[in-house]
Amino acid sequence: MTETFKAILVSRDAEKKQSVAVTDLTEADLMEGDVTVAVEATTVNYKDGLAITGKAPVIRRWPLVPGVDFAGTVISSSHADWHKGDKVILNGWGVGETHYGAYAGRARVKGDWLVPLPEGMSAHDAMAVGTAGYTAMLCVIALQRHGIVPDRGPVVVTGAAGGVGSVAVSLLSSLGYHVIASTGRNAESPYLIDLGAAEVISREELAQPAKPLAKERWAGGIDAVGSHTLANVLSMTSYGGAVAACGLAGGMDLPSSVAPFILRGVSLLGIDSVMAPRAVRMEAWRRIATDLDLEKLASLSTTIGFDDIIATARDIVEGKVRGRVVVDM
């Protein structure tokens, strides 16, 4: 008898009305690929919330299993780099957008999309990091390459209580930075201080239309919000500073001016986690394994089961989720 496994399937009818259901699939239902993985852990990112709720056009193939990242064990492979029993991680590459994703017991993907699970890290640990934490690490690496070291001055993190923000605060503080955490949830201040934030400021300070240039407050920033927030962060970045932009929780627009760039030499560093080359991914996961405090990681993570994914996806879009969510499959 053919083995079945549970999966979340997002569909759309002739009127383009989206629906979400839990169903049973077999490996024959999976899409093309040269490696099949038993999914052991996944996570719920903001992007996954948008996909399941349909609040943004994340899904571009119908029907689709959502879920943009997973960790698990290879159960079959025709790819030269991977063999049965290998522990692997996947982030991005259109998985959960155009290719069946993580919210199923099995995933079949291209072996070129996978990276090895770092030694000493469990599948659960890897998904406590997830795409959000991997993206945060890419931001930190970009700032360091631009010369934004702790001695340059404070670094601001926007959306600090979210997945990217929480890991960014933890990483930066462990590396010796003075971290200013911006959040719209004032009740989360103790949580952010525990993660290592030196200061917590209200989102409202950065939510209004930005001046071309404002008082210099930080040497760099990691922004997951976009729109007016990013414009304000740029206007308050000190001479020669840099801001890594990786998200759009507040909007895709950037109502700014050229002033920070041509009068203060500020750099805006674009961070893409989805199509990042393998070498970049390998460096990010190597750094995560050495620089991220696993005790802090546990403190910013909540664990749920498969049956809680849909409700959690709705909560994350509504701003009700703090830190990282791990799904034990």
GROMACS .gro file of C-alpha atoms in nm:
model
  329
    1MET     CA    1   0.000   0.000   0.000
    2THR     CA    2   0.134   0.344  -0.093
    3GLU     CA    3   0.240   0.549   0.209
    4THR     CA    4   0.056   0.876   0.260
    5PHE     CA    5   0.151   1.184   0.458
    6LYS     CA    6  -0.033   1.497   0.568
    7ALA     CA    7   0.011   1.819   0.377
    8ILE     CA    8  -0.135   2.168   0.368
    9LEU     CA    9  -0.260   2.253   0.020
   10VAL     CA   10  -0.348   2.606  -0.092
   11SER     CA   11  -0.588   2.619  -0.386
   12ARG     CA   12  -0.772   2.881  -0.589
   13ASP     CA   13  -1.105   2.855  -0.770
   14ALA     CA   14  -1.215   3.000  -1.103
   15GLU     CA   15  -1.292   3.334  -0.935
   16LYS     CA   16  -0.940   3.333  -0.785
   17LYS     CA   17  -1.074   3.286  -0.434
   18GLN     CA   18  -0.810   3.115  -0.222
   19SER     CA   19  -0.874   2.824   0.013
   20VAL     CA   20  -0.651   2.625   0.248
   21ALA     CA   21  -0.701   2.262   0.348
   22VAL     CA   22  -0.517   1.973   0.510
   23THR     CA   23  -0.499   1.673   0.281
   24ASP     CA   24  -0.314   1.344   0.230
   25LEU     CA   25  -0.046   1.313  -0.038
   26THR     CA   26   0.189   1.043  -0.157
   27GLU     CA   27   0.539   1.078  -0.300
   28ALA     CA   28   0.385   1.042  -0.646
   29ASP     CA   29   0.211   1.378  -0.588
   30LEU     CA   30   0.537   1.565  -0.528
   31MET     CA   31   0.699   1.785  -0.789
   32GLU     CA   32   1.018   1.718  -0.982
   33GLY     CA   33   1.355   1.702  -0.812
   34ASP     CA   34   1.651   1.472  -0.758
   35VAL     CA   35   1.640   1.454  -0.378
   36THR     CA   36   1.347   1.346  -0.157
   37VAL     CA   37   1.359   1.455   0.206
   38ALA     CA   38   1.164   1.344   0.511
   39VAL     CA   39   1.069   1.681   0.662
   40GLU     CA   40   1.145   1.674   1.035
   41ALA     CA   41   1.103   2.041   1.122
   42THR     CA   42   0.989   2.359   0.956
   43THR     CA   43   0.880   2.703   1.069
   44VAL     CA   44   0.624   2.977   1.010
   45ASN     CA   45   0.780   3.289   0.861
   46TYR     CA   46   0.598   3.614   0.785
   47LYS     CA   47   0.620   3.515   0.418
   48ASP     CA   48   0.445   3.186   0.498
   49GLY     CA   49   0.172   3.381   0.673
   50LEU     CA   50   0.120   3.592   0.363
   51ALA     CA   51   0.105   3.278   0.148
   52ILE     CA   52  -0.155   3.099   0.360
   53THR     CA   53  -0.374   3.405   0.418
   54GLY     CA   54  -0.340   3.530   0.061
   55LYS     CA   55  -0.263   3.882   0.184
   56ALA     CA   56   0.021   3.908  -0.068
   57PRO     CA   57   0.087   3.722  -0.396
   58VAL     CA   58   0.353   3.488  -0.256
   59ILE     CA   59   0.209   3.175  -0.420
   60ARG     CA   60   0.244   3.175  -0.796
   61ARG     CA   61   0.145   2.818  -0.880
   62TRP     CA   62  -0.186   2.650  -0.797
   63PRO     CA   63  -0.246   2.435  -0.606
   64LEU     CA   64   0.066   2.451  -0.386
   65VAL     CA   65   0.207   2.321  -0.061
   66PRO     CA   66   0.340   2.631   0.118
   67GLY     CA   67   0.637   2.657   0.354
   68VAL     CA   68   0.961   2.822   0.242
   69ASP     CA   69   1.212   2.627   0.451
   70PHE     CA   70   1.266   2.293   0.618
   71ALA     CA   71   1.522   2.063   0.779
   72GLY     CA   72   1.518   1.688   0.749
   73THR     CA   73   1.680   1.366   0.634
   74VAL     CA   74   1.742   1.254   0.277
   75ILE     CA   75   1.545   0.936   0.202
   76SER     CA   76   1.640   0.904  -0.166
   77SER     CA   77   1.873   1.089  -0.404
   78SER     CA   78   2.009   1.079  -0.756
   79HIS     CA   79   2.218   1.392  -0.690
   80ALA     CA   80   2.592   1.337  -0.654
   81ASP     CA   81   2.623   1.549  -0.338
   82TRP     CA   82   2.351   1.383  -0.133
   83HIS     CA   83   2.291   1.033  -0.005
   84LYS     CA   84   2.028   0.856   0.199
   85GLY     CA   85   2.061   0.956   0.565
   86ASP     CA   86   2.219   1.299   0.503
   87LYS     CA   87   2.085   1.580   0.722
   88VAL     CA   88   1.995   1.885   0.515
   89ILE     CA   89   1.844   2.235   0.525
   90LEU     CA   90   1.653   2.420   0.256
   91ASN     CA   91   1.576   2.794   0.246
   92GLY     CA   92   1.410   2.968  -0.046
   93TRP     CA   93   1.468   2.887  -0.416
   94GLY     CA   94   1.095   2.939  -0.481
   95VAL     CA   95   0.996   2.651  -0.253
   96GLY     CA   96   0.658   2.739  -0.103
   97GLU     CA   97   0.605   2.987  -0.387
   98THR     CA   98   0.630   2.797  -0.717
   99HIS     CA   99   0.749   2.456  -0.591
  100TYR     CA  100   0.581   2.233  -0.331
  101GLY     CA  101   0.715   2.339   0.006
  102ALA     CA  102   0.772   2.237   0.366
  103TYR     CA  103   0.422   2.187   0.499
  104ALA     CA  104   0.413   1.817   0.416
  105GLY     CA  105   0.573   1.503   0.549
  106ARG     CA  106   0.793   1.477   0.238
  107ALA     CA  107   0.956   1.723   0.001
  108ARG     CA  108   1.119   1.655  -0.335
  109VAL     CA  109   1.359   1.928  -0.445
  110LYS     CA  110   1.672   1.992  -0.646
  111GLY     CA  111   1.986   1.886  -0.465
  112ASP     CA  112   2.154   2.212  -0.562
  113TRP     CA  113   1.907   2.390  -0.333
  114LEU     CA  114   2.019   2.206  -0.020
  115VAL     CA  115   2.293   2.278   0.232
  116PRO     CA  116   2.418   2.043   0.504
  117LEU     CA  117   2.284   2.073   0.855
  118PRO     CA  118   2.575   2.213   1.063
  119GLU     CA  119   2.736   1.964   1.296
  120GLY     CA  120   2.594   1.981   1.646
  121MET     CA  121   2.271   2.144   1.530
  122SER     CA  122   1.940   1.956   1.525
  123ALA     CA  123   1.664   1.997   1.268
  124HIS     CA  124   1.465   2.176   1.541
  125ASP     CA  125   1.756   2.416   1.604
  126ALA     CA  126   1.792   2.487   1.233
  127MET     CA  127   1.426   2.581   1.204
  128ALA     CA  128   1.443   2.795   1.515
  129VAL     CA  129   1.684   2.988   1.294
  130GLY     CA  130   1.491   2.930   0.970
  131THR     CA  131   1.478   3.170   0.679
  132ALA     CA  132   1.426   3.459   0.921
  133GLY     CA  133   1.745   3.387   1.112
  134TYR     CA  134   1.942   3.299   0.799
  135THR     CA  135   1.831   3.634   0.653
  136ALA     CA  136   1.936   3.812   0.972
  137MET     CA  137   2.280   3.652   0.941
  138LEU     CA  138   2.308   3.768   0.579
  139CYS     CA  139   2.233   4.121   0.702
  140VAL     CA  140   2.500   4.103   0.972
  141ILE     CA  141   2.758   3.975   0.724
  142ALA     CA  142   2.671   4.257   0.481
  143LEU     CA  143   2.712   4.523   0.751
  144GLN     CA  144   3.046   4.377   0.862
  145ARG     CA  145   3.176   4.370   0.505
  146HIS     CA  146   3.083   4.736   0.479
  147GLY     CA  147   3.295   4.809   0.784
  148ILE     CA  148   3.012   4.852   1.033
  149VAL     CA  149   3.189   4.710   1.337
  150PRO     CA  150   3.088   4.767   1.703
  151ASP     CA  151   3.329   5.060   1.745
  152ARG     CA  152   3.150   5.252   1.469
  153GLY     CA  153   2.847   5.306   1.690
  154PRO     CA  154   2.498   5.170   1.756
  155VAL     CA  155   2.301   4.954   1.512
  156VAL     CA  156   1.923   4.978   1.494
  157VAL     CA  157   1.700   4.677   1.426
  158THR     CA  158   1.343   4.743   1.312
  159GLY     CA  159   1.059   4.498   1.361
  160ALA     CA  160   1.277   4.374   1.643
  161ALA     CA  161   1.023   4.143   1.808
  162GLY     CA  162   0.963   3.954   1.482
  163GLY     CA  163   1.156   3.657   1.349
  164VAL     CA  164   1.430   3.841   1.158
  165GLY     CA  165   1.451   4.112   1.421
  166SER     CA  166   1.479   3.878   1.718
  167VAL     CA  167   1.766   3.681   1.568
  168ALA     CA  168   1.935   4.002   1.448
  169VAL     CA  169   1.923   4.150   1.799
  170SER     CA  170   2.067   3.830   1.945
  171LEU     CA  171   2.342   3.802   1.684
  172LEU     CA  172   2.447   4.165   1.699
  173SER     CA  173   2.456   4.177   2.078
  174SER     CA  174   2.662   3.858   2.097
  175LEU     CA  175   2.911   4.018   1.855
  176GLY     CA  176   2.950   4.322   2.080
  177TYR     CA  177   2.724   4.577   1.911
  178HIS     CA  178   2.516   4.836   2.095
  179VAL     CA  179   2.174   4.735   1.964
  180ILE     CA  180   1.877   4.971   1.945
  181ALA     CA  181   1.561   4.764   1.900
  182SER     CA  182   1.256   4.925   1.741
  183THR     CA  183   0.919   4.761   1.803
  184GLY     CA  184   0.551   4.845   1.786
  185ARG     CA  185   0.485   4.617   2.083
  186ASN     CA  186   0.605   4.799   2.394
  187ALA     CA  187   0.521   4.498   2.610
  188GLU     CA  188   0.805   4.313   2.435
  189SER     CA  189   1.074   4.543   2.579
  190PRO     CA  190   1.184   4.295   2.851
  191TYR     CA  191   1.207   4.020   2.589
  192LEU     CA  192   1.427   4.236   2.367
  193ILE     CA  193   1.648   4.341   2.657
  194ASP     CA  194   1.693   3.974   2.744
  195LEU     CA  195   1.801   3.907   2.385
  196GLY     CA  196   2.069   4.172   2.421
  197ALA     CA  197   1.916   4.503   2.313
  198ALA     CA  198   2.079   4.799   2.488
  199GLU     CA  199   1.785   5.028   2.409
  200VAL     CA  200   1.425   4.977   2.296
  201ILE     CA  201   1.244   5.249   2.103
  202SER     CA  202   0.886   5.273   1.982
  203ARG     CA  203   0.802   5.202   1.622
  204GLU     CA  204   0.620   5.536   1.621
  205GLU     CA  205   0.953   5.719   1.629
  206LEU     CA  206   1.019   5.589   1.278
  207ALA     CA  207   0.666   5.562   1.139
  208GLN     CA  208   0.603   5.918   1.022
  209PRO     CA  209   0.721   6.065   0.689
  210ALA     CA  210   1.098   6.109   0.705
  211LYS     CA  211   1.299   6.426   0.678
  212PRO     CA  212   1.563   6.421   0.403
  213LEU     CA  213   1.821   6.423   0.682
  214ALA     CA  214   1.761   6.389   1.055
  215LYS     CA  215   1.990   6.379   1.357
  216GLU     CA  216   2.251   6.103   1.326
  217ARG     CA  217   2.159   5.824   1.570
  218TRP     CA  218   2.327   5.502   1.449
  219ALA     CA  219   2.609   5.371   1.235
  220GLY     CA  220   2.399   5.103   1.074
  221GLY     CA  221   2.071   4.922   1.068
  222ILE     CA  222   1.886   4.605   0.981
  223ASP     CA  223   1.540   4.681   0.846
  224ALA     CA  224   1.261   4.429   0.791
  225VAL     CA  225   0.982   4.688   0.761
  226GLY     CA  226   1.041   4.913   0.460
  227SER     CA  227   0.835   5.221   0.371
  228HIS     CA  228   0.854   5.519   0.614
  229THR     CA  229   1.047   5.315   0.868
  230LEU     CA  230   1.335   5.246   0.630
  231ALA     CA  231   1.328   5.607   0.508
  232ASN     CA  232   1.366   5.730   0.868
  233VAL     CA  233   1.640   5.479   0.946
  234LEU     CA  234   1.836   5.603   0.643
  235SER     CA  235   1.785   5.969   0.736
  236MET     CA  236   1.924   5.902   1.087
  237THR     CA  237   2.225   5.694   0.981
  238SER     CA  238   2.560   5.858   1.052
  239TYR     CA  239   2.820   5.953   0.792
  240GLY     CA  240   2.951   5.652   0.599
  241GLY     CA  241   2.705   5.416   0.763
  242ALA     CA  242   2.500   5.141   0.605
  243VAL     CA  243   2.155   4.985   0.633
  244ALA     CA  244   2.073   4.628   0.531
  245ALA     CA  245   1.717   4.605   0.397
  246CYS     CA  246   1.551   4.263   0.393
  247GLY     CA  247   1.176   4.300   0.446
  248LEU     CA  248   0.853   4.480   0.368
  249ALA     CA  249   0.624   4.429   0.667
  250GLY     CA  250   0.535   4.800   0.652
  251GLY     CA  251   0.516   4.829   0.274
  252MET     CA  252   0.717   4.797  -0.047
  253ASP     CA  253   0.752   5.172  -0.104
  254LEU     CA  254   1.052   5.381   0.000
  255PRO     CA  255   0.944   5.746   0.043
  256SER     CA  256   1.296   5.880   0.090
  257SER     CA  257   1.533   6.119  -0.084
  258VAL     CA  258   1.887   6.095  -0.215
  259ALA     CA  259   2.012   6.313   0.073
  260PRO     CA  260   2.144   6.032   0.299
  261PHE     CA  261   2.334   5.883   0.005
  262ILE     CA  262   2.495   6.195  -0.142
  263LEU     CA  263   2.538   6.411   0.169
  264ARG     CA  264   2.635   6.147   0.426
  265GLY     CA  265   2.765   5.866   0.208
  266VAL     CA  266   2.513   5.621   0.352
  267SER     CA  267   2.480   5.287   0.175
  268LEU     CA  268   2.161   5.084   0.135
  269LEU     CA  269   2.247   4.714   0.122
  270GLY     CA  270   1.986   4.492  -0.039
  271ILE     CA  271   1.956   4.146   0.114
  272ASP     CA  272   1.801   3.858  -0.081
  273SER     CA  273   1.779   3.521   0.088
  274VAL     CA  274   1.572   3.336  -0.173
  275MET     CA  275   1.820   3.308  -0.462
  276ALA     CA  276   2.146   3.360  -0.272
  277PRO     CA  277   2.430   3.146  -0.419
  278ARG     CA  278   2.534   2.829  -0.240
  279ALA     CA  279   2.865   2.979  -0.120
  280VAL     CA  280   2.679   3.265   0.048
  281ARG     CA  281   2.438   3.022   0.215
  282MET     CA  282   2.720   2.803   0.338
  283GLU     CA  283   2.896   3.102   0.495
  284ALA     CA  284   2.574   3.218   0.660
  285TRP     CA  285   2.502   2.877   0.815
  286ARG     CA  286   2.863   2.839   0.924
  287ARG     CA  287   2.840   3.174   1.101
  288ILE     CA  288   2.505   3.085   1.254
  289ALA     CA  289   2.654   2.768   1.401
  290THR     CA  290   2.940   2.962   1.563
  291ASP     CA  291   2.791   3.306   1.643
  292LEU     CA  292   2.434   3.237   1.756
  293ASP     CA  293   2.380   3.153   2.122
  294LEU     CA  294   2.163   2.839   2.127
  295GLU     CA  295   2.026   2.927   2.473
  296LYS     CA  296   1.911   3.263   2.340
  297LEU     CA  297   1.774   3.083   2.035
  298ALA     CA  298   1.561   2.864   2.260
  299SER     CA  299   1.433   3.170   2.448
  300LEU     CA  300   1.310   3.337   2.129
  301SER     CA  301   1.143   3.023   1.992
  302THR     CA  302   0.799   2.866   2.034
  303THR     CA  303   0.727   2.509   1.926
  304ILE     CA  304   0.401   2.403   1.761
  305GLY     CA  305   0.273   2.095   1.577
  306PHE     CA  306   0.160   2.050   1.218
  307ASP     CA  307  -0.205   2.108   1.311
  308ASP     CA  308  -0.122   2.458   1.442
  309ILE     CA  309   0.042   2.589   1.125
  310ILE     CA  310  -0.262   2.752   0.964
  311ALA     CA  311  -0.371   2.940   1.278
  312THR     CA  312  -0.014   3.054   1.345
  313ALA     CA  313   0.020   3.178   0.987
  314ARG     CA  314  -0.281   3.401   1.043
  315ASP     CA  315  -0.143   3.523   1.377
  316ILE     CA  316   0.198   3.615   1.234
  317VAL     CA  317   0.042   3.839   0.968
  318GLU     CA  318  -0.161   4.011   1.240
  319GLY     CA  319   0.153   4.081   1.443
  320LYS     CA  320   0.063   3.841   1.722
  321VAL     CA  321   0.373   3.622   1.702
  322ARG     CA  322   0.693   3.699   1.892
  323GLY     CA  323   1.029   3.565   1.782
  324ARG     CA  324   1.054   3.235   1.601
  325VAL     CA  325   0.806   2.949   1.560
  326VAL     CA  326   0.933   2.594   1.509
  327VAL     CA  327   0.703   2.325   1.369
  328ASP     CA  328   0.797   1.975   1.477
  329MET     CA  329   0.662   1.751   1.203
   0.00000   0.00000   0.00000
